[in-house]
mmCIF file of C-alpha atoms in Angstrom:
data_model
loop_
_atom_site.group_PDB
_atom_site.id
_atom_site.type_symbol
_atom_site.label_atom_id
_atom_site.label_comp_id
_atom_site.label_asym_id
_atom_site.label_seq_id
_atom_site.Cartn_x
_atom_site.Cartn_y
_atom_site.Cartn_z
ATOM 1 C CA MET A 1 -11.535 31.350 35.484
ATOM 2 C CA ALA A 2 -10.933 27.802 34.648
ATOM 3 C CA ASP A 3 -11.411 25.193 37.294
ATOM 4 C CA VAL A 4 -8.239 23.191 36.730
ATOM 5 C CA VAL A 5 -4.881 24.321 34.748
ATOM 6 C CA TYR A 6 -2.623 21.670 33.794
ATOM 7 C CA LEU A 7 1.060 23.128 33.339
ATOM 8 C CA HIS A 8 3.076 21.027 30.967
ATOM 9 C CA VAL A 9 6.456 22.061 31.697
ATOM 10 C CA GLY A 10 8.625 19.762 29.500
ATOM 11 C CA ALA A 11 11.249 18.536 29.651
ATOM 12 C CA PRO A 12 12.817 19.446 26.224
ATOM 13 C CA LYS A 13 13.275 16.379 23.781
ATOM 14 C CA THR A 14 10.514 14.327 25.245
ATOM 15 C CA GLY A 15 7.784 14.553 22.538
ATOM 16 C CA THR A 16 6.630 17.976 23.322
ATOM 17 C CA THR A 17 6.381 19.196 19.976
ATOM 18 C CA TYR A 18 4.259 16.358 18.973
ATOM 19 C CA ILE A 19 2.024 16.876 22.165
ATOM 20 C CA GLN A 20 1.580 20.793 21.541
ATOM 21 C CA ASP A 21 0.828 20.213 17.866
ATOM 22 C CA ARG A 22 -1.866 17.638 18.674
ATOM 23 C CA LEU A 23 -3.424 19.795 21.101
ATOM 24 C CA ALA A 24 -3.411 22.721 18.740
ATOM 25 C CA LEU A 25 -5.029 20.559 15.794
ATOM 26 C CA ASN A 26 -7.747 19.545 18.150
ATOM 27 C CA ARG A 27 -8.521 22.707 19.947
ATOM 28 C CA THR A 28 -12.182 22.931 18.700
ATOM 29 C CA GLN A 29 -12.856 19.328 19.438
ATOM 30 C CA LEU A 30 -11.442 19.544 22.881
ATOM 31 C CA ALA A 31 -13.305 22.845 23.776
ATOM 32 C CA ARG A 32 -16.529 20.726 23.047
ATOM 33 C CA HIS A 33 -15.602 18.749 26.246
ATOM 34 C CA ASP A 34 -14.513 21.958 28.131
ATOM 35 C CA VAL A 35 -10.777 21.481 27.664
ATOM 36 C CA ARG A 36 -9.195 24.724 26.449
ATOM 37 C CA TYR A 37 -5.724 25.219 24.807
ATOM 38 C CA PRO A 38 -5.616 29.039 24.813
ATOM 39 C CA LEU A 39 -3.302 29.736 22.108
ATOM 40 C CA GLY A 40 -2.721 33.405 21.091
ATOM 41 C CA ALA A 41 -2.072 35.182 17.958
ATOM 42 C CA ARG A 42 1.361 33.826 17.730
ATOM 43 C CA GLY A 43 0.014 30.190 17.305
ATOM 44 C CA ASP A 44 2.203 28.586 20.408
ATOM 45 C CA MET A 45 3.058 29.113 23.814
ATOM 46 C CA PHE A 46 6.814 29.895 23.621
ATOM 47 C CA HIS A 47 6.946 33.657 23.765
ATOM 48 C CA ALA A 48 4.550 33.472 27.314
ATOM 49 C CA ALA A 49 7.087 30.688 28.643
ATOM 50 C CA LEU A 50 10.006 32.881 27.589
ATOM 51 C CA ASP A 51 8.563 35.903 29.264
ATOM 52 C CA LEU A 52 8.117 33.810 32.388
ATOM 53 C CA ILE A 53 11.659 32.327 32.437
ATOM 54 C CA GLU A 54 13.318 35.541 31.440
ATOM 55 C CA ARG A 55 15.861 34.174 29.329
ATOM 56 C CA PRO A 56 17.686 36.170 26.517
ATOM 57 C CA TRP A 57 17.144 33.448 23.744
ATOM 58 C CA GLY A 58 19.150 35.068 20.836
ATOM 59 C CA GLY A 59 17.507 38.566 21.489
ATOM 60 C CA MET A 60 13.969 37.316 21.517
ATOM 61 C CA LEU A 61 13.138 38.154 25.098
ATOM 62 C CA PRO A 62 12.282 41.764 24.457
ATOM 63 C CA ASP A 63 9.438 40.701 21.854
ATOM 64 C CA ALA A 64 8.054 38.542 24.637
ATOM 65 C CA LYS A 65 7.331 41.023 27.163
ATOM 66 C CA GLY A 66 3.725 40.786 28.499
ATOM 67 C CA GLU A 67 3.002 37.510 26.855
ATOM 68 C CA TRP A 68 2.825 35.429 30.278
ATOM 69 C CA ASP A 69 0.240 37.905 31.591
ATOM 70 C CA ALA A 70 -1.535 37.687 28.435
ATOM 71 C CA LEU A 71 -1.733 33.955 28.477
ATOM 72 C CA VAL A 72 -3.105 34.072 32.025
ATOM 73 C CA LYS A 73 -5.668 36.345 30.857
ATOM 74 C CA ARG A 74 -6.999 33.941 28.217
ATOM 75 C CA THR A 75 -6.757 31.272 30.879
ATOM 76 C CA ARG A 76 -8.847 33.339 33.249
ATOM 77 C CA ARG A 77 -11.526 33.773 30.556
ATOM 78 C CA ALA A 78 -11.789 30.088 30.070
ATOM 79 C CA HIS A 79 -14.199 27.452 31.511
ATOM 80 C CA GLY A 80 -13.583 23.838 32.372
ATOM 81 C CA SER A 81 -9.927 22.668 32.187
ATOM 82 C CA VAL A 82 -6.859 24.492 30.480
ATOM 83 C CA VAL A 83 -3.611 23.085 29.148
ATOM 84 C CA ILE A 84 -0.499 25.370 29.227
ATOM 85 C CA SER A 85 2.442 23.501 27.418
ATOM 86 C CA HIS A 86 6.002 24.406 26.570
ATOM 87 C CA GLU A 87 9.320 22.639 27.428
ATOM 88 C CA ILE A 88 11.292 25.589 28.258
ATOM 89 C CA LEU A 89 9.274 25.905 31.334
ATOM 90 C CA ALA A 90 11.251 23.321 32.905
ATOM 91 C CA GLY A 91 14.113 25.798 33.198
ATOM 92 C CA ALA A 92 11.902 28.157 35.691
ATOM 93 C CA THR A 93 13.575 29.084 38.964
ATOM 94 C CA GLY A 94 11.750 28.682 42.197
ATOM 95 C CA GLU A 95 10.735 32.262 42.140
ATOM 96 C CA GLN A 96 9.281 31.926 38.594
ATOM 97 C CA VAL A 97 7.429 28.771 39.561
ATOM 98 C CA GLU A 98 5.958 30.881 42.414
ATOM 99 C CA ARG A 99 4.689 33.710 39.992
ATOM 100 C CA ALA A 100 3.396 31.157 37.626
ATOM 101 C CA VAL A 101 1.361 29.381 40.147
ATOM 102 C CA ALA A 102 0.238 32.469 42.102
ATOM 103 C CA SER A 103 -0.823 34.275 38.620
ATOM 104 C CA LEU A 104 -3.285 31.161 37.859
ATOM 105 C CA ALA A 105 -4.789 31.145 41.346
ATOM 106 C CA PRO A 106 -7.522 30.300 42.280
ATOM 107 C CA ALA A 107 -7.545 27.502 39.847
ATOM 108 C CA GLU A 108 -6.613 24.024 40.799
ATOM 109 C CA ILE A 109 -2.997 23.585 39.513
ATOM 110 C CA HIS A 110 -1.548 20.306 38.193
ATOM 111 C CA VAL A 111 2.115 20.166 36.784
ATOM 112 C CA VAL A 112 2.874 17.455 34.053
ATOM 113 C CA LEU A 113 6.510 16.529 33.386
ATOM 114 C CA THR A 114 7.251 14.229 30.198
ATOM 115 C CA VAL A 115 10.434 12.385 30.989
ATOM 116 C CA ARG A 116 12.490 10.114 28.747
ATOM 117 C CA ASP A 117 15.607 8.041 29.783
ATOM 118 C CA ILE A 118 18.893 10.111 30.123
ATOM 119 C CA ALA A 119 20.731 7.825 27.596
ATOM 120 C CA ARG A 120 18.340 9.211 24.768
ATOM 121 C CA GLN A 121 18.174 12.715 26.417
ATOM 122 C CA VAL A 122 21.967 13.511 26.071
ATOM 123 C CA PRO A 123 22.589 13.180 22.449
ATOM 124 C CA ALA A 124 19.173 14.887 21.722
ATOM 125 C CA GLU A 125 20.201 17.776 23.820
ATOM 126 C CA TRP A 126 23.551 17.973 22.171
ATOM 127 C CA GLN A 127 21.968 18.358 18.660
ATOM 128 C CA GLU A 128 19.387 20.815 20.025
ATOM 129 C CA ARG A 129 22.412 22.911 21.190
ATOM 130 C CA LEU A 130 23.985 22.659 17.761
ATOM 131 C CA LYS A 131 20.675 23.915 16.235
ATOM 132 C CA HIS A 132 21.170 26.955 18.445
ATOM 133 C CA GLN A 133 24.753 27.824 17.244
ATOM 134 C CA GLY A 134 26.548 25.350 19.474
ATOM 135 C CA ARG A 135 30.221 24.418 18.722
ATOM 136 C CA MET A 136 31.132 22.147 21.532
ATOM 137 C CA ARG A 137 32.297 18.654 20.694
ATOM 138 C CA TYR A 138 29.974 15.896 21.518
ATOM 139 C CA GLY A 139 32.664 13.898 23.725
ATOM 140 C CA LYS A 140 33.350 17.188 25.652
ATOM 141 C CA PHE A 141 29.644 17.872 25.993
ATOM 142 C CA VAL A 142 29.193 14.535 27.763
ATOM 143 C CA ARG A 143 32.138 14.851 30.022
ATOM 144 C CA ARG A 144 30.822 18.351 31.103
ATOM 145 C CA ILE A 145 27.415 17.454 31.924
ATOM 146 C CA GLN A 146 28.742 14.977 34.386
ATOM 147 C CA LYS A 147 30.230 17.959 36.207
ATOM 148 C CA PRO A 148 26.882 19.611 37.534
ATOM 149 C CA ARG A 149 28.628 22.794 38.719
ATOM 150 C CA SER A 150 30.202 23.332 35.321
ATOM 151 C CA GLU A 151 28.299 26.046 33.027
ATOM 152 C CA ILE A 152 27.335 23.384 30.662
ATOM 153 C CA GLY A 153 26.311 21.052 33.464
ATOM 154 C CA ARG A 154 24.148 23.571 35.283
ATOM 155 C CA SER A 155 22.314 24.582 32.002
ATOM 156 C CA PHE A 156 21.707 21.053 31.310
ATOM 157 C CA TRP A 157 20.307 19.747 34.664
ATOM 158 C CA GLN A 158 18.221 22.936 34.960
ATOM 159 C CA VAL A 159 15.983 21.371 32.227
ATOM 160 C CA GLN A 160 16.854 17.553 31.986
ATOM 161 C CA GLY A 161 17.396 16.989 35.835
ATOM 162 C CA VAL A 162 13.993 15.314 36.495
ATOM 163 C CA THR A 163 14.361 15.455 40.398
ATOM 164 C CA GLN A 164 15.352 19.158 40.209
ATOM 165 C CA VAL A 165 12.653 20.221 37.693
ATOM 166 C CA LEU A 166 9.993 18.442 39.932
ATOM 167 C CA GLU A 167 11.277 19.690 43.154
ATOM 168 C CA ARG A 168 10.926 23.333 41.829
ATOM 169 C CA TRP A 169 7.537 22.896 40.195
ATOM 170 C CA SER A 170 5.995 20.625 43.056
ATOM 171 C CA ARG A 171 7.104 22.539 46.111
ATOM 172 C CA GLN A 172 3.515 24.185 46.299
ATOM 173 C CA LEU A 173 1.406 21.276 45.324
ATOM 174 C CA PRO A 174 0.268 18.130 46.703
ATOM 175 C CA PRO A 175 2.024 14.859 45.013
ATOM 176 C CA GLU A 176 -1.406 13.868 43.577
ATOM 177 C CA ARG A 177 -1.445 17.176 41.373
ATOM 178 C CA VAL A 178 2.170 16.340 40.029
ATOM 179 C CA HIS A 179 2.022 14.045 37.090
ATOM 180 C CA VAL A 180 5.107 12.092 35.549
ATOM 181 C CA VAL A 181 4.523 10.923 32.033
ATOM 182 C CA THR A 182 7.245 8.380 30.908
ATOM 183 C CA VAL A 183 8.182 8.535 27.280
ATOM 184 C CA PRO A 184 7.757 4.858 25.982
ATOM 185 C CA GLN A 185 11.034 3.058 24.666
ATOM 186 C CA PRO A 186 11.250 2.693 21.032
ATOM 187 C CA GLY A 187 8.871 0.033 19.587
ATOM 188 C CA ALA A 188 5.978 1.242 21.533
ATOM 189 C CA PRO A 189 2.418 1.281 19.494
ATOM 190 C CA HIS A 190 1.926 4.674 17.820
ATOM 191 C CA GLY A 191 0.372 7.256 19.818
ATOM 192 C CA GLU A 192 1.352 5.748 23.181
ATOM 193 C CA LEU A 193 2.767 8.900 24.462
ATOM 194 C CA TRP A 194 -0.331 10.854 23.626
ATOM 195 C CA ARG A 195 -2.541 8.195 25.422
ATOM 196 C CA ARG A 196 -0.444 8.736 28.491
ATOM 197 C CA PHE A 197 -0.484 12.329 28.310
ATOM 198 C CA CYS A 198 -4.197 12.337 27.979
ATOM 199 C CA ARG A 199 -4.442 10.348 31.108
ATOM 200 C CA ALA A 200 -2.355 12.875 32.957
ATOM 201 C CA ILE A 201 -4.704 15.608 31.873
ATOM 202 C CA ASP A 202 -7.771 13.800 32.299
ATOM 203 C CA VAL A 203 -8.873 13.815 28.631
ATOM 204 C CA ASP A 204 -10.293 11.004 26.635
ATOM 205 C CA PRO A 205 -7.814 10.407 23.630
ATOM 206 C CA ASP A 206 -10.846 10.113 21.337
ATOM 207 C CA TRP A 207 -11.595 13.645 21.788
ATOM 208 C CA ALA A 208 -8.575 14.657 19.778
ATOM 209 C CA PRO A 209 -8.776 12.296 16.816
ATOM 210 C CA LEU A 210 -6.525 14.462 14.430
ATOM 211 C CA ASP A 211 -2.821 13.073 14.636
ATOM 212 C CA SER A 212 0.113 15.353 14.251
ATOM 213 C CA VAL A 213 2.728 14.764 11.492
ATOM 214 C CA ARG A 214 5.031 17.358 12.966
ATOM 215 C CA ARG A 215 8.270 16.246 14.808
ATOM 216 C CA ASN A 216 11.552 17.788 16.133
ATOM 217 C CA PRO A 217 13.512 15.443 14.080
ATOM 218 C CA SER A 218 17.171 14.295 14.572
ATOM 219 C CA ILE A 219 20.094 14.133 12.207
ATOM 220 C CA GLY A 220 22.900 11.716 12.041
ATOM 221 C CA ALA A 221 26.570 11.865 13.090
ATOM 222 C CA PRO A 222 27.882 13.394 9.728
ATOM 223 C CA GLU A 223 25.104 15.935 9.704
ATOM 224 C CA SER A 224 25.851 16.814 13.225
ATOM 225 C CA ALA A 225 29.639 17.138 12.510
ATOM 226 C CA MET A 226 28.941 19.408 9.545
ATOM 227 C CA LEU A 227 26.505 21.547 11.621
ATOM 228 C CA ARG A 228 29.025 21.915 14.389
ATOM 229 C CA GLN A 229 31.636 22.995 11.803
ATOM 230 C CA LEU A 230 29.356 25.433 10.156
ATOM 231 C CA ASN A 231 28.567 27.115 13.430
ATOM 232 C CA ASP A 232 32.259 27.473 14.162
ATOM 233 C CA ARG A 233 32.675 29.346 10.922
ATOM 234 C CA LEU A 234 29.768 31.382 11.195
ATOM 235 C CA ARG A 235 30.867 32.800 14.630
ATOM 236 C CA ARG A 236 33.301 35.089 12.545
ATOM 237 C CA THR A 237 30.456 36.528 10.738
ATOM 238 C CA ARG A 238 27.716 38.790 11.681
ATOM 239 C CA LEU A 239 24.847 36.619 10.876
ATOM 240 C CA GLU A 240 21.775 37.832 12.878
ATOM 241 C CA HIS A 241 19.921 35.258 15.128
ATOM 242 C CA ALA A 242 17.010 35.799 13.396
ATOM 243 C CA ASP A 243 18.626 34.807 10.077
ATOM 244 C CA TYR A 244 20.354 31.830 11.503
ATOM 245 C CA ARG A 245 17.054 30.545 12.720
ATOM 246 C CA THR A 246 15.519 30.705 9.329
ATOM 247 C CA LEU A 247 18.383 30.088 7.179
ATOM 248 C CA VAL A 248 20.377 27.256 9.244
ATOM 249 C CA ARG A 249 18.168 25.807 11.676
ATOM 250 C CA HIS A 250 14.904 25.648 9.613
ATOM 251 C CA LEU A 251 16.028 25.533 5.854
ATOM 252 C CA ILE A 252 19.473 23.541 6.345
ATOM 253 C CA VAL A 253 18.682 21.236 9.391
ATOM 254 C CA HIS A 254 14.990 20.687 9.426
ATOM 255 C CA GLU A 255 13.873 21.070 5.668
ATOM 256 C CA THR A 256 17.070 19.395 4.256
ATOM 257 C CA LEU A 257 19.344 17.241 6.429
ATOM 258 C CA ALA A 258 16.380 15.824 8.738
ATOM 259 C CA THR A 259 14.359 14.778 5.800
ATOM 260 C CA GLU A 260 16.438 11.715 4.957
ATOM 261 C CA PRO A 261 16.364 8.656 7.254
ATOM 262 C CA VAL A 262 19.194 8.810 9.843
ATOM 263 C CA GLN A 263 22.010 6.394 8.821
ATOM 264 C CA GLN A 264 24.581 6.932 11.789
ATOM 265 C CA ARG A 265 22.362 7.793 14.710
ATOM 266 C CA ILE A 266 24.056 9.200 17.635
ATOM 267 C CA THR A 267 23.847 7.596 20.989
ATOM 268 C CA LEU A 268 25.296 7.738 24.260
ATOM 269 C CA PRO A 269 29.082 6.715 24.390
ATOM 270 C CA PRO A 270 29.439 2.825 25.577
ATOM 271 C CA ASN A 271 31.430 3.773 28.414
ATOM 272 C CA HIS A 272 29.064 6.113 29.972
ATOM 273 C CA TYR A 273 26.006 3.575 30.631
ATOM 274 C CA GLU A 274 27.004 2.985 33.961
ATOM 275 C CA TRP A 275 26.663 6.682 34.896
ATOM 276 C CA ALA A 276 23.494 6.636 33.082
ATOM 277 C CA ASP A 277 22.310 3.791 35.231
ATOM 278 C CA GLU A 278 23.068 5.740 38.308
ATOM 279 C CA ILE A 279 20.985 8.531 37.082
ATOM 280 C CA PHE A 280 18.113 6.174 36.444
ATOM 281 C CA GLU A 281 18.436 4.927 39.789
ATOM 282 C CA SER A 282 18.151 8.435 41.572
ATOM 283 C CA TRP A 283 15.194 9.379 39.357
ATOM 284 C CA ARG A 284 13.469 6.314 40.302
ATOM 285 C CA GLU A 285 14.030 6.457 44.029
ATOM 286 C CA TRP A 286 12.816 10.208 43.979
ATOM 287 C CA ILE A 287 9.730 9.534 41.936
ATOM 288 C CA VAL A 288 8.515 6.566 43.769
ATOM 289 C CA GLY A 289 9.448 8.043 47.179
ATOM 290 C CA SER A 290 7.585 11.292 46.570
ATOM 291 C CA GLY A 291 4.452 9.775 45.765
ATOM 292 C CA VAL A 292 3.657 11.799 42.613
ATOM 293 C CA ALA A 293 1.389 10.337 40.109
ATOM 294 C CA VAL A 294 3.061 8.284 37.357
ATOM 295 C CA VAL A 295 1.671 7.613 34.114
ATOM 296 C CA GLY A 296 3.404 4.887 32.241
ATOM 297 C CA ASP A 297 6.117 2.779 33.612
ATOM 298 C CA VAL A 298 9.109 4.187 35.658
ATOM 299 C CA GLU A 299 10.923 1.428 33.967
ATOM 300 C CA ASP A 300 10.847 3.076 30.586
ATOM 301 C CA LEU A 301 13.539 5.489 32.135
ATOM 302 C CA ARG A 302 15.947 2.753 32.578
ATOM 303 C CA PRO A 303 18.800 3.125 29.814
ATOM 304 C CA VAL A 304 18.658 0.535 27.204
ATOM 305 C CA ARG A 305 22.372 -0.550 26.363
ATOM 306 C CA PRO A 306 23.213 -1.466 23.030
ATOM 307 C CA ALA A 307 23.895 -5.029 21.620
ATOM 308 C CA PRO A 308 27.436 -6.141 22.265
ATOM 309 C CA ASP A 309 28.302 -5.997 18.656
ATOM 310 C CA ALA A 310 26.566 -2.571 17.789
ATOM 311 C CA ILE A 311 28.889 -0.130 16.150
ATOM 312 C CA TRP A 312 28.909 3.292 17.900
ATOM 313 C CA HIS A 313 29.028 6.168 15.719
ATOM 314 C CA ASP A 314 31.257 9.032 17.085
ATOM 315 C CA PRO A 315 30.344 12.392 15.749
ATOM 316 C CA ASP A 316 33.772 13.876 16.716
ATOM 317 C CA ARG A 317 35.411 11.275 14.270
ATOM 318 C CA THR A 318 33.178 11.249 11.330
ATOM 319 C CA ARG A 319 34.754 10.493 7.796
ATOM 320 C CA PRO A 320 35.360 13.774 5.986
ATOM 321 C CA ARG A 321 33.723 12.453 2.751
ATOM 322 C CA GLN A 322 30.296 11.977 4.773
ATOM 323 C CA VAL A 323 30.716 15.445 6.312
ATOM 324 C CA ALA A 324 31.313 16.784 2.751
ATOM 325 C CA ASP A 325 28.057 14.907 1.478
ATOM 326 C CA ALA A 326 26.008 16.745 4.204
ATOM 327 C CA ALA A 327 27.749 20.147 3.314
ATOM 328 C CA LEU A 328 26.922 19.643 -0.114
ATOM 329 C CA ASP A 329 23.212 18.714 0.602
ATOM 330 C CA ALA A 330 23.104 22.052 2.588
ATOM 331 C CA LEU A 331 24.657 24.043 -0.296
ATOM 332 C CA VAL A 332 22.157 22.757 -2.734
ATOM 333 C CA ALA A 333 19.449 23.908 -0.492
ATOM 334 C CA MET A 334 20.872 27.406 -0.220
ATOM 335 C CA ILE A 335 21.434 27.777 -4.120
ATOM 336 C CA GLU A 336 17.948 26.603 -4.757
ATOM 337 C CA GLU A 337 16.716 29.274 -2.206
ATOM 338 C CA ALA A 338 18.917 31.903 -3.779
ATOM 339 C CA ALA A 339 17.700 31.026 -7.272
ATOM 340 C CA ARG A 340 14.006 31.731 -6.127
ATOM 341 C CA ARG A 341 14.641 35.246 -4.587
ATOM 342 C CA ASP A 342 12.055 37.531 -6.027
ATOM 343 C CA ASP A 343 12.809 40.714 -4.491
ATOM 344 C CA PRO A 344 16.333 41.720 -3.787
ATOM 345 C CA ASP A 345 15.404 44.157 -1.191
ATOM 346 C CA GLU A 346 13.240 41.738 0.926
ATOM 347 C CA HIS A 347 14.723 40.897 4.149
ATOM 348 C CA LEU A 348 16.618 37.793 4.188
ATOM 349 C CA SER A 349 14.579 35.834 6.916
ATOM 350 C CA VAL A 350 11.433 36.651 4.883
ATOM 351 C CA ARG A 351 12.965 35.170 1.769
ATOM 352 C CA VAL A 352 14.099 31.980 3.576
ATOM 353 C CA THR A 353 10.814 31.526 5.193
ATOM 354 C CA LYS A 354 9.110 31.776 1.632
ATOM 355 C CA ALA A 355 11.826 29.392 0.275
ATOM 356 C CA ALA A 356 11.295 26.827 3.083
ATOM 357 C CA LYS A 357 7.521 26.729 2.542
ATOM 358 C CA ARG A 358 8.163 26.220 -1.255
ATOM 359 C CA LEU A 359 10.492 23.161 -0.341
ATOM 360 C CA ARG A 360 7.637 21.710 1.833
ATOM 361 C CA GLU A 361 5.272 21.906 -0.943
ATOM 362 C CA ARG A 362 7.488 20.120 -3.439
#
């Protein structure tokens, strides 16, 4: 059994894709220093995390049954320290946290939470929901999350509420085994988040020299408006979740819309920064008062207000021409995919996956 297990539990949209890919790329080099990242045949830890938190996730839960136990078995076979990482673990309930910690005993458990300021998390979370067939307007989303008892508010704070997540995951651990890694503000040196994460898991960054090029990219206001409207139209169809993932989320969003520089970045509405400052103060008070280990600077979590003359781009009020341009880009990608279909009997998701691979190779 591993001596130490680091549970990196999120939060979503805090550089987790980059961290996980860099861990995976450097598995062999890290193992030479007795640091294991025990991926299974699936190549990531999503299904194991999904099995633990037991969410439907677009019909994927049945396929995840037994994956957490399989991850625990791989961890038990390892020596030295082990890193387990997936951002949806942030949403685990108290009972699920107890199951996770108990299943990994008697290893010394550490919890790591990467944290980003709320002003950047709000638009990022809204966009992520759009990529999962969301249809809610941005303004309504911002208002709803400020009502914690609303359905949207509960689901948002379950994973983005720093104090709530830490309270659940730190209940059985001493403060020195709970690590808060702050995500640097824009302009920080490249790799700073990785170096901070390495300090949290007691790893020399030089042990993992291969850098990651993977990102979970953002799209701009017109592209987001187009995607929201597309989702609204698609709800009238019988498109399967698997086909949506490959056709819309992967091919249209990641491989087409997100490949261009963002011209109109979505930010927090200007009149909500006082609320964001209140969230920061509550986070800072809890983190400092709890005595948990902080890697980075808590001040990185303070929302940065835009310049007084900055133009705010409202994704609910985009110009029709700009939305149409985004829609045409998506249509071109779909036409290219359709033209490359080799076998009319091949399942749609398989065809689109092959098409996406060809687009990446262009």
